[in-house]
Coordinates of C-alpha atoms and ligand atoms in Angstrom, one line a residue:
M1 CA 60.5 75.5 -59.8
P2 CA 62.3 74.6 -62.7
D3 CA 61.5 76.5 -66.0
G4 CA 59.2 75.3 -68.1
T5 CA 57.1 73.8 -65.0
A6 CA 56.4 77.1 -63.8
P7 CA 52.6 78.7 -63.2
W8 CA 51.4 81.4 -65.4
W9 CA 51.6 83.8 -62.5
T10 CA 55.0 83.8 -62.3
S11 CA 55.5 85.8 -65.3
A12 CA 52.1 87.6 -64.7
V13 CA 51.7 91.5 -63.4
V14 CA 48.6 92.5 -61.6
Y15 CA 46.9 95.3 -62.1
Q16 CA 44.5 96.6 -58.8
I17 CA 41.7 98.5 -59.5
Y18 CA 39.7 100.4 -56.8
P19 CA 35.9 100.8 -58.2
R20 CA 35.0 104.1 -56.7
S21 CA 38.0 106.0 -57.4
F22 CA 39.1 104.8 -61.6
Q23 CA 36.5 105.6 -63.6
D24 CA 33.0 107.2 -63.5
S25 CA 30.4 106.7 -66.7
D26 CA 27.5 108.4 -65.1
G27 CA 28.4 111.2 -63.5
D28 CA 27.8 110.6 -60.1
G29 CA 31.2 111.4 -59.1
V30 CA 31.8 107.5 -58.0
G31 CA 33.8 105.1 -60.3
D32 CA 31.8 102.2 -61.8
L33 CA 32.2 99.3 -64.0
G34 CA 31.0 101.1 -67.0
G35 CA 34.1 103.5 -66.6
I36 CA 36.3 100.5 -66.2
L37 CA 34.9 99.1 -69.6
Q38 CA 35.8 102.3 -71.4
R39 CA 39.7 102.5 -69.7
L40 CA 40.5 98.9 -70.7
D41 CA 42.8 100.4 -73.3
H42 CA 45.3 101.6 -70.7
L43 CA 45.5 98.2 -69.1
T44 CA 46.5 96.7 -72.6
D45 CA 48.5 99.3 -72.9
L46 CA 50.6 98.7 -69.8
G47 CA 50.8 95.3 -70.6
V48 CA 49.4 93.8 -67.3
D49 CA 48.0 90.2 -67.5
V50 CA 45.5 90.2 -64.8
L51 CA 42.9 93.0 -63.0
W52 CA 42.3 92.4 -59.4
L53 CA 38.5 94.2 -59.1
S54 CA 38.1 95.9 -55.0
P55 CA 34.7 94.6 -54.4
V56 CA 31.6 95.9 -56.3
Y57 CA 29.0 93.9 -54.3
P58 CA 26.2 95.2 -53.0
S59 CA 27.2 97.3 -49.8
P60 CA 26.0 99.9 -47.3
Q61 CA 29.5 101.4 -48.3
A62 CA 30.5 101.6 -44.4
D63 CA 34.0 100.7 -45.7
N64 CA 33.7 101.2 -49.0
G65 CA 32.4 97.7 -50.3
Y66 CA 34.3 95.7 -47.4
D67 CA 31.1 95.4 -46.1
I68 CA 29.2 93.0 -48.1
S69 CA 25.5 92.8 -47.9
D70 CA 24.9 89.9 -51.0
Y71 CA 28.2 88.3 -52.4
Q72 CA 26.0 87.6 -55.4
D73 CA 25.5 90.7 -57.2
I74 CA 26.7 94.3 -58.3
D75 CA 26.1 97.2 -56.3
P76 CA 23.8 99.3 -58.7
L77 CA 26.6 102.5 -57.5
F78 CA 28.8 100.3 -59.6
G79 CA 26.9 98.9 -62.8
S80 CA 25.2 95.7 -63.1
L81 CA 25.9 92.0 -63.2
A82 CA 25.6 92.2 -67.0
Q83 CA 28.1 94.6 -66.8
L84 CA 30.4 92.7 -64.9
D85 CA 29.8 89.4 -67.4
E86 CA 30.8 92.1 -70.2
L87 CA 34.1 93.0 -68.1
I88 CA 35.1 89.3 -68.0
E89 CA 34.1 88.9 -71.8
A90 CA 36.3 91.8 -72.7
L91 CA 39.3 91.2 -70.4
H92 CA 39.5 87.7 -71.8
A93 CA 39.1 89.1 -75.2
R94 CA 42.2 91.2 -74.6
G95 CA 44.2 88.1 -73.0
M96 CA 43.9 89.5 -69.6
K97 CA 42.0 87.5 -66.3
L98 CA 39.9 89.0 -63.6
V99 CA 40.3 88.3 -59.9
M100 CA 37.4 89.4 -57.8
D101 CA 37.7 90.6 -54.1
L102 CA 36.6 87.7 -51.9
V103 CA 35.2 89.1 -48.3
V104 CA 34.4 86.3 -46.4
N105 CA 35.8 87.0 -43.0
H106 CA 32.9 89.3 -42.1
T107 CA 29.9 90.3 -43.9
S108 CA 28.1 94.0 -43.8
D109 CA 25.6 93.9 -40.7
A110 CA 23.5 94.3 -43.6
H111 CA 23.3 91.2 -44.8
P112 CA 20.4 88.7 -45.1
W113 CA 22.5 86.1 -43.0
F114 CA 23.2 88.7 -40.2
L115 CA 19.8 90.3 -40.0
E116 CA 18.4 86.8 -39.6
S117 CA 21.2 86.3 -37.0
R118 CA 20.8 89.0 -35.1
S119 CA 16.8 88.4 -35.4
S120 CA 16.8 86.5 -32.1
A121 CA 19.1 84.3 -29.7
D122 CA 17.5 80.9 -31.3
S123 CA 17.7 82.5 -35.0
P124 CA 18.9 79.1 -37.0
K125 CA 21.7 81.5 -38.4
R126 CA 22.3 82.6 -34.7
D127 CA 25.9 80.6 -35.1
W128 CA 26.7 82.0 -38.5
Y129 CA 28.4 85.0 -36.8
W130 CA 30.2 85.3 -32.9
W131 CA 27.5 86.5 -30.1
R132 CA 28.7 86.6 -26.8
P133 CA 27.2 87.3 -23.5
P134 CA 28.9 90.2 -21.4
R135 CA 31.9 89.3 -19.4
G136 CA 31.2 87.1 -15.7
G137 CA 29.6 88.7 -13.5
M138 CA 29.0 92.4 -15.6
A139 CA 25.9 93.9 -16.9
A140 CA 25.5 94.4 -20.6
G141 CA 27.0 97.7 -21.7
D142 CA 29.1 98.3 -18.6
P143 CA 32.5 99.5 -19.2
G144 CA 35.0 96.4 -19.7
A145 CA 31.8 94.3 -20.1
E146 CA 33.0 93.0 -23.8
P147 CA 33.3 89.2 -23.8
T148 CA 37.1 89.6 -24.6
N149 CA 39.4 92.8 -24.5
W150 CA 40.7 92.7 -28.1
Q151 CA 41.1 96.1 -30.1
S152 CA 39.6 96.7 -33.0
F153 CA 41.5 97.4 -36.7
F154 CA 39.1 100.4 -36.6
S155 CA 39.4 101.6 -33.2
G156 CA 38.0 100.6 -30.1
P157 CA 36.7 97.3 -29.0
T158 CA 35.7 94.6 -31.2
W159 CA 32.6 93.7 -29.9
E160 CA 29.2 95.8 -30.7
L161 CA 26.1 95.3 -27.6
D162 CA 23.0 94.3 -29.4
E163 CA 20.3 95.7 -26.9
A164 CA 17.4 93.5 -28.0
S165 CA 19.6 90.3 -26.7
G166 CA 21.7 91.4 -24.5
E167 CA 24.4 89.8 -26.6
Y168 CA 27.4 91.4 -27.9
Y169 CA 28.9 90.4 -31.5
L170 CA 32.4 90.6 -32.9
H171 CA 34.1 92.7 -35.4
L172 CA 37.0 92.8 -36.2
F173 CA 36.6 95.7 -38.2
D174 CA 34.0 98.5 -38.2
R175 CA 30.9 97.8 -36.3
R176 CA 29.0 97.4 -39.4
Q177 CA 31.3 94.4 -40.3
P178 CA 30.3 91.4 -38.2
D179 CA 32.9 88.3 -38.1
L180 CA 31.6 85.1 -39.5
N181 CA 31.7 81.9 -37.5
W182 CA 33.9 79.7 -39.8
E183 CA 33.5 77.3 -37.0
N184 CA 29.9 76.5 -38.3
P185 CA 30.6 74.1 -41.5
Q186 CA 27.0 76.0 -42.8
V187 CA 29.0 79.0 -43.2
R188 CA 31.8 77.9 -44.9
Q189 CA 29.5 75.3 -47.8
A190 CA 27.4 78.4 -48.6
I191 CA 30.6 80.7 -48.9
Y192 CA 32.0 77.8 -51.5
E193 CA 28.9 77.8 -53.3
M194 CA 29.1 81.4 -54.0
M195 CA 32.6 81.0 -54.9
R196 CA 31.6 78.1 -57.5
W197 CA 29.1 80.7 -58.6
W198 CA 31.5 83.3 -59.4
L199 CA 34.3 80.6 -61.2
D200 CA 31.5 79.0 -63.1
R201 CA 30.5 82.7 -64.8
G202 CA 34.2 83.0 -65.7
V203 CA 36.0 85.2 -63.0
D204 CA 39.6 83.5 -62.8
G205 CA 40.1 83.9 -59.0
F206 CA 40.1 85.7 -56.0
R207 CA 42.0 87.9 -53.7
M208 CA 40.8 87.0 -50.3
D209 CA 40.5 90.0 -47.8
V210 CA 41.8 89.5 -44.4
I211 CA 41.8 85.4 -45.1
N212 CA 44.4 84.5 -42.1
M213 CA 41.6 85.7 -39.6
I214 CA 38.8 83.3 -40.5
S215 CA 40.1 80.6 -37.6
K216 CA 39.5 81.9 -34.3
D217 CA 41.2 80.4 -31.1
V218 CA 37.6 79.0 -29.3
A219 CA 38.0 77.1 -26.4
E220 CA 36.0 73.8 -26.6
D221 CA 33.4 75.8 -24.3
G222 CA 33.1 78.6 -26.6
H223 CA 35.2 80.7 -24.6
L224 CA 37.7 83.4 -26.3
H225 CA 41.1 84.5 -24.8
D226 CA 41.7 87.8 -23.5
G227 CA 45.3 89.2 -25.1
P228 CA 48.0 91.3 -24.0
P229 CA 47.0 94.7 -22.9
L230 CA 48.4 97.1 -25.5
P231 CA 50.2 99.9 -24.1
G232 CA 48.2 103.4 -23.2
S233 CA 45.0 101.9 -23.7
S234 CA 42.4 99.6 -21.8
L235 CA 41.8 97.3 -24.5
G236 CA 44.4 94.4 -25.6
S237 CA 45.8 92.8 -28.9
G238 CA 43.6 89.9 -30.2
Y239 CA 46.5 88.9 -32.8
A240 CA 46.8 85.7 -30.7
S241 CA 43.4 84.3 -31.3
F242 CA 42.9 85.2 -34.8
I243 CA 46.1 85.6 -37.0
C244 CA 46.3 82.4 -38.4
G245 CA 44.3 80.3 -35.8
P246 CA 44.2 76.6 -35.3
R247 CA 42.1 75.7 -38.1
I248 CA 43.3 78.5 -40.7
H249 CA 45.5 75.5 -43.0
E250 CA 42.6 73.3 -42.6
F251 CA 39.8 75.8 -43.8
L252 CA 41.9 76.8 -46.5
Q253 CA 42.7 73.2 -48.0
E254 CA 38.9 72.7 -47.9
M255 CA 38.0 75.4 -49.5
H256 CA 40.6 74.6 -51.9
R257 CA 39.1 71.2 -52.4
E258 CA 35.7 72.3 -53.0
V259 CA 35.9 75.2 -55.2
F260 CA 39.4 75.2 -56.9
A261 CA 40.6 72.0 -57.3
G262 CA 40.3 69.8 -60.6
R263 CA 39.1 73.1 -62.9
P264 CA 40.9 73.4 -66.0
E265 CA 41.4 77.2 -66.1
A266 CA 44.0 78.8 -65.0
L267 CA 43.2 80.7 -61.7
L268 CA 45.1 82.6 -59.0
T269 CA 44.3 82.8 -55.3
V270 CA 45.9 85.4 -53.2
G271 CA 45.4 85.5 -49.4
E272 CA 45.8 88.9 -47.8
M273 CA 47.2 88.3 -44.7
P274 CA 48.2 90.5 -42.1
G275 CA 50.5 89.4 -39.4
V276 CA 51.9 86.2 -41.2
T277 CA 55.5 85.2 -40.9
V278 CA 57.5 83.8 -43.6
E279 CA 57.5 80.3 -42.5
Q280 CA 53.6 80.3 -42.4
A281 CA 53.8 81.8 -45.9
R282 CA 55.5 79.0 -46.7
L283 CA 52.7 76.2 -45.6
F284 CA 50.0 78.4 -47.1
T285 CA 51.7 79.1 -50.6
D286 CA 53.2 75.5 -50.6
P287 CA 51.5 74.0 -54.1
A288 CA 51.5 70.5 -52.5
R289 CA 49.2 71.2 -49.7
G290 CA 46.3 73.0 -52.0
E291 CA 45.7 76.6 -50.1
V292 CA 46.4 79.5 -51.4
D293 CA 49.0 80.4 -54.8
M294 CA 50.5 83.3 -52.7
V295 CA 50.1 85.7 -50.1
F296 CA 50.1 89.3 -49.1
Q297 CA 52.8 89.7 -45.9
F298 CA 52.9 93.0 -44.6
E299 CA 56.2 93.3 -42.9
H300 CA 57.6 95.8 -45.4
V301 CA 54.7 97.9 -44.7
G302 CA 55.3 98.1 -41.1
L303 CA 58.8 98.8 -40.6
D304 CA 58.1 102.7 -40.5
H305 CA 55.4 101.8 -38.2
G306 CA 55.9 103.0 -34.6
T307 CA 53.5 101.6 -32.1
S308 CA 51.1 102.0 -34.6
K309 CA 50.5 103.1 -38.3
W310 CA 49.5 106.7 -36.9
D311 CA 53.3 106.9 -35.1
L312 CA 55.5 107.0 -38.5
N313 CA 59.1 107.1 -38.4
P314 CA 61.7 106.7 -41.7
L315 CA 62.5 103.5 -43.4
R316 CA 65.7 102.6 -42.7
M317 CA 66.8 100.7 -46.0
R318 CA 68.9 98.0 -44.1
D319 CA 65.8 96.8 -42.1
L320 CA 63.5 96.8 -46.0
K321 CA 66.6 94.6 -47.0
A322 CA 66.7 92.3 -44.1
S323 CA 63.0 92.3 -44.8
F324 CA 62.6 91.6 -48.2
G325 CA 65.9 89.6 -48.0
R326 CA 64.0 87.0 -46.0
W327 CA 60.9 86.6 -47.6
Q328 CA 63.2 86.2 -51.1
A329 CA 65.5 83.3 -49.2
G330 CA 62.1 82.1 -47.1
L331 CA 60.0 81.3 -50.7
A332 CA 63.1 80.5 -52.8
E333 CA 62.5 76.5 -52.7
V334 CA 58.6 76.2 -51.7
G335 CA 56.0 78.8 -51.7
W336 CA 55.7 82.3 -54.0
N337 CA 56.3 86.0 -52.8
S338 CA 53.6 88.5 -54.0
L339 CA 55.2 91.8 -54.4
Y340 CA 53.5 95.6 -53.4
W341 CA 54.1 98.9 -52.3
D342 CA 50.8 100.4 -53.1
N343 CA 47.4 99.6 -52.4
H344 CA 43.5 100.8 -51.5
D345 CA 45.0 100.9 -47.4
Q346 CA 48.7 102.2 -48.2
P347 CA 49.3 105.9 -48.7
R348 CA 51.1 106.3 -51.9
A349 CA 54.7 104.6 -51.8
V350 CA 56.5 107.5 -53.5
S351 CA 55.6 110.3 -50.8
R352 CA 56.3 107.5 -48.2
F353 CA 59.6 105.7 -49.3
G354 CA 60.1 107.8 -52.2
D355 CA 60.9 111.1 -52.6
D356 CA 57.6 113.4 -53.9
S357 CA 59.8 116.8 -54.3
P358 CA 59.3 118.1 -58.2
R359 CA 62.9 117.0 -58.6
Y360 CA 63.0 113.4 -58.0
R361 CA 59.3 112.6 -57.7
R362 CA 59.8 110.4 -61.0
D363 CA 63.1 109.2 -60.7
S364 CA 62.1 107.9 -57.3
A365 CA 58.7 106.6 -58.7
T366 CA 60.9 104.6 -61.4
C367 CA 63.6 103.6 -59.0
L368 CA 60.8 102.2 -56.6
A369 CA 59.3 100.4 -59.5
T370 CA 62.5 98.9 -60.8
L371 CA 63.7 97.5 -57.4
L372 CA 60.2 95.9 -56.9
H373 CA 59.6 94.4 -60.2
L374 CA 63.0 92.6 -60.2
H375 CA 62.5 90.9 -57.3
R376 CA 61.1 87.2 -57.1
G377 CA 57.4 87.1 -56.7
T378 CA 54.3 88.5 -58.7
P379 CA 54.5 92.2 -58.9
Y380 CA 51.3 94.0 -57.9
V381 CA 50.4 97.8 -59.3
Y382 CA 47.8 99.8 -57.7
Q383 CA 45.9 102.6 -60.3
G384 CA 47.7 105.7 -60.3
Q385 CA 50.9 104.2 -59.2
E386 CA 52.2 103.8 -62.9
L387 CA 51.6 107.4 -63.1
G388 CA 53.5 108.5 -60.3
M389 CA 50.4 109.3 -58.1
A390 CA 51.6 110.7 -54.2
N391 CA 49.3 111.8 -51.4
Y392 CA 47.0 114.2 -51.1
P393 CA 47.4 117.8 -49.5
F394 CA 44.7 117.0 -47.2
A395 CA 43.5 120.6 -45.2
S396 CA 41.4 119.5 -42.9
L397 CA 39.0 116.5 -41.3
D398 CA 36.3 117.4 -43.2
D399 CA 38.7 116.4 -46.5
F400 CA 38.8 112.7 -45.1
R401 CA 36.1 110.0 -45.5
D402 CA 38.3 107.2 -44.6
V403 CA 36.0 104.7 -41.9
E404 CA 39.5 103.7 -40.5
S405 CA 41.1 107.5 -40.5
L406 CA 37.4 109.0 -39.3
N407 CA 36.7 106.4 -36.5
H408 CA 40.4 107.1 -35.2
H409 CA 40.1 110.7 -35.1
V410 CA 37.2 110.2 -32.7
Q411 CA 39.3 107.7 -30.6
A412 CA 42.8 109.4 -30.4
V413 CA 40.8 112.9 -30.1
S414 CA 38.5 111.7 -27.2
A415 CA 41.9 110.2 -25.2
G416 CA 43.5 113.6 -25.1
Q417 CA 45.7 113.6 -28.1
D418 CA 46.2 116.6 -29.7
P419 CA 43.9 117.1 -32.7
A420 CA 46.7 118.8 -34.7
A421 CA 49.0 115.9 -34.2
V422 CA 46.2 113.6 -35.0
L423 CA 45.5 115.1 -37.8
D424 CA 49.2 115.5 -39.1
A425 CA 49.1 111.6 -38.7
M426 CA 46.4 111.1 -40.6
R427 CA 48.1 113.6 -43.9
T428 CA 50.6 111.0 -44.1
M429 CA 48.9 107.7 -42.9
S430 CA 45.3 108.0 -44.5
R431 CA 44.2 105.5 -46.6
D432 CA 42.3 108.1 -48.3
N433 CA 45.8 109.0 -50.0
A434 CA 45.5 105.9 -51.9
R435 CA 41.6 106.4 -52.7
T436 CA 41.6 109.6 -55.0
P437 CA 40.2 109.7 -58.2
V438 CA 43.0 108.2 -61.3
Q439 CA 44.5 111.2 -62.7
W440 CA 43.6 110.6 -66.5
D441 CA 44.2 114.4 -67.7
A442 CA 44.8 117.9 -66.9
S443 CA 40.9 118.9 -67.0
P444 CA 39.3 120.0 -63.8
H445 CA 38.3 116.4 -62.4
A446 CA 41.0 115.1 -64.3
G447 CA 38.7 113.1 -66.6
F448 CA 37.5 110.9 -63.5
T449 CA 33.8 112.2 -63.9
S450 CA 31.4 114.7 -65.2
G451 CA 30.2 115.4 -61.8
E452 CA 31.7 116.0 -58.2
P453 CA 34.1 113.4 -57.6
W454 CA 33.2 111.7 -54.2
L455 CA 36.8 112.1 -52.8
A456 CA 38.6 115.5 -54.3
V457 CA 41.0 115.0 -56.9
N458 CA 44.8 115.6 -56.2
P459 CA 45.3 119.4 -57.8
D460 CA 48.6 117.9 -59.3
H461 CA 46.9 116.1 -61.8
V462 CA 47.1 119.0 -63.7
E463 CA 50.7 118.0 -64.4
W464 CA 51.0 114.5 -63.2
N465 CA 48.3 112.6 -65.4
A466 CA 48.0 109.9 -67.7
E467 CA 47.4 111.5 -71.0
A468 CA 50.6 113.7 -70.3
Q469 CA 52.9 110.3 -69.6
R470 CA 51.2 108.4 -72.5
E471 CA 53.3 109.5 -75.3
D472 CA 56.6 110.6 -73.3
P473 CA 59.2 107.7 -73.1
T474 CA 61.0 109.1 -70.0
S475 CA 57.7 108.9 -68.0
V476 CA 56.5 106.9 -65.5
L477 CA 54.0 105.2 -67.3
A478 CA 56.6 104.7 -69.9
H479 CA 58.9 102.7 -67.2
Y480 CA 56.1 100.6 -66.0
R481 CA 55.6 99.3 -69.5
R482 CA 59.4 98.4 -69.9
L483 CA 59.7 96.4 -66.8
I484 CA 56.1 94.8 -67.3
A485 CA 57.4 93.5 -70.6
L486 CA 60.9 92.8 -69.2
R487 CA 59.5 90.2 -66.8
H488 CA 57.3 88.7 -69.8
Q489 CA 60.3 88.4 -71.9
L490 CA 63.0 87.3 -69.5
P491 CA 62.4 84.1 -67.3
V492 CA 65.4 85.5 -65.2
V493 CA 63.1 88.2 -63.8
A494 CA 60.1 85.6 -63.6
L495 CA 62.3 82.9 -62.1
G496 CA 65.7 83.6 -61.3
D497 CA 67.6 83.0 -58.2
F498 CA 67.9 85.7 -55.6
T499 CA 70.8 87.3 -53.7
M500 CA 71.1 90.5 -51.5
L501 CA 74.4 92.5 -51.8
L502 CA 75.5 95.4 -49.7
P503 CA 72.7 94.1 -46.9
E504 CA 74.1 97.3 -44.4
H505 CA 74.6 100.0 -46.6
D506 CA 72.1 102.7 -46.3
D507 CA 71.7 104.3 -49.7
V508 CA 72.2 101.9 -52.2
Y509 CA 69.8 98.6 -52.5
A510 CA 71.7 96.0 -54.9
F511 CA 70.8 92.3 -55.7
T512 CA 71.1 89.7 -58.3
R513 CA 69.2 87.6 -60.5
S514 CA 70.4 84.2 -62.0
L515 CA 68.9 81.4 -63.7
D516 CA 70.6 79.0 -66.1
G517 CA 73.9 80.8 -66.8
E518 CA 72.5 84.7 -67.1
T519 CA 72.4 87.0 -64.0
L520 CA 71.3 90.4 -63.7
L521 CA 72.9 93.2 -61.0
V522 CA 69.9 95.3 -60.4
V523 CA 71.4 98.6 -58.4
C524 CA 69.1 101.2 -57.2
N525 CA 70.1 104.3 -55.6
V526 CA 67.4 105.0 -53.2
S527 CA 68.9 108.7 -52.0
R528 CA 69.8 112.0 -53.1
R529 CA 73.2 111.2 -53.0
A530 CA 75.3 110.0 -55.8
H531 CA 77.6 107.1 -55.5
D532 CA 80.2 105.4 -57.4
L533 CA 79.4 102.5 -58.4
T534 CA 82.4 100.8 -59.4
S535 CA 84.0 100.9 -55.9
L536 CA 80.5 99.4 -54.3
L537 CA 80.2 96.9 -56.8
P538 CA 83.1 95.9 -59.0
Q539 CA 81.5 93.8 -61.4
A540 CA 79.2 96.7 -62.6
A541 CA 81.9 97.6 -64.6
G542 CA 81.3 97.0 -68.4
A543 CA 78.0 95.1 -67.9
E544 CA 75.4 95.4 -70.3
L545 CA 72.7 97.8 -69.7
V546 CA 69.4 96.5 -69.8
L547 CA 66.9 99.0 -68.3
G548 CA 67.8 102.0 -66.3
N549 CA 65.4 105.1 -65.5
L550 CA 67.4 107.6 -66.0
A551 CA 68.8 109.3 -69.3
D552 CA 72.3 107.6 -70.0
G553 CA 74.9 109.0 -67.8
D554 CA 78.4 107.9 -66.2
P555 CA 78.2 104.0 -66.3
G556 CA 80.4 104.3 -63.1
E557 CA 78.2 106.6 -61.4
L558 CA 75.1 105.6 -59.5
R559 CA 73.3 109.3 -59.9
P560 CA 70.5 109.9 -56.8
W561 CA 67.5 107.8 -57.0
E562 CA 69.0 105.8 -60.2
A563 CA 68.0 102.1 -61.0
R564 CA 70.2 100.0 -63.4
V565 CA 69.6 96.3 -64.4
L566 CA 72.6 95.1 -65.5
R567 CA 73.8 92.0 -67.3
L568 CA 77.0 90.5 -66.2
Ligands
LIG1 O1 44.2 99.2 -43.4 C1 44.8 98.9 -42.3 C2 45.9 99.5 -41.8 O2 46.0 100.8 -41.7 C3 45.3 97.2 -42.2 O3 45.1 97.1 -40.9 C4 43.8 96.8 -43.3 O4 42.8 97.1 -42.6 C5 43.8 95.1 -43.1 O5 45.2 95.2 -44.0 C6 42.9 94.7 -43.7 O6 42.6 95.1 -45.1 C7 41.5 94.7 -45.7 O7 40.3 94.4 -45.2 C8 40.0 95.3 -44.6 C9 39.4 96.6 -45.5 O8 39.0 97.9 -44.7 C10 40.9 97.1 -46.3 O9 40.4 97.8 -47.3 C11 41.1 95.8 -46.6 O10 42.1 96.1 -47.5 C12 38.0 94.8 -44.1 O11 37.6 94.1 -45.3

């Protein structure tokens, strides 16, 4: 990708808003579009280029909006279509773009399509979803009578029995999120039409929820296949049947032709793809194939998982380097990476990969940010990450709201696991860690709402908040501002070649970026131990400091959680 022909998003930074936790404007304790409109200065001040908005569509909110009952409206909980139009206009006036969440692997069970599909086995929309009779010879509702043995992402089987018809419907996520049948061309056309409607309205692209799961491996006679059994469970993994299924590239190419091709606007498409490999990602993001611009891969956020996400191990630095290194190399010539630590599904990175003790919280938050933002790819900042927001000190089950956590608790405890241990794992890994309200100031509800917040504000907001950081040049916020500006200023940050250094070192993450004779050396000490930089990387001696996260010190020493970007 020679300089000058690179797409606009190679030098862009995206900011993700999870609307229910960003800013409330009407006192009901839930964030909304009015709140976002009030806080646009925060985005301008950070310098981000794109806003990715998690779902604001009408929804029963079983999965906080990832269960959509109408693709072409706004839930009154969040505001109105008129406010969405206002947001598009306000962002464009500030030189920013708006990317909407597109959730089309499944709908809500309250979507009119599903209501119609469910109404009878002869409904013209029956085939819009995955309906199957019980497993051969078994009666509906018998244990194990589900059509396949797949385990849902949100615990239990992926099949829900509909008593009225005696058939099961497929839901890879919660039972209130039935999977759409993309084999049916009418389904695909209805979705493309909806997407064009949003683009015509002025939105600038889509973040596509679990888009690599839309193609299921189905035999010609309609049979779906069991997967390998999961350890200690009566269920199996259906991954081989729905992660990057047989028609996935065909569907995405069709979507590209029908929705995006020939549009003059500068758009952005990013596919969320759990389980995607780097080889597949190269195909998905090869511009010549016309699929998506970039994908969210999950390898690095799975490195600390044991048998499941609830079984957590410490992250080993050499594993992270091997993983990121492979993705950087794999998409160096063709394709593009997206870069993230945090999002609304992950615990807070400063608590998980950094060190959120009072001494090192700021330093580790800025160190992790530097490490990520200096890679080649498009960085994503999740709301509050730019403030160093950390995990929440959950005390009891009542503190949790997330459907994944609550389902897991029911299943794990009923399977005989120790409730205290289950709660412990939820405390570290629950998605609710990412979903506590943004900490704007030190007031009782952190400036998020005048009412009762839907999920408690982290008590640490009295110290960790935007107001306290805005004017402080040493704050996490100020550091994010500098990182974002650096990507805009230096083509080498956006486009330079990536070379990993010290692949075996446990504490120091180091790499170079090079473009047109300019080379940056990035060194990050991801530990509490100081290291002798000059003996580790002699080329650092005398190099010019472009950006660092700690006050000036001995150039030969890398202090705990210190990050430096040097020009060689
Ligand atoms: O969060 C996860 C694991 O804890 C993931 O498995 C997550 O469910 C997966 O990444 C898909 O996420 C997306 O689709 C889900 C929704 O709940 C998530 O919020 C969304 O990002 C279903 O729509």
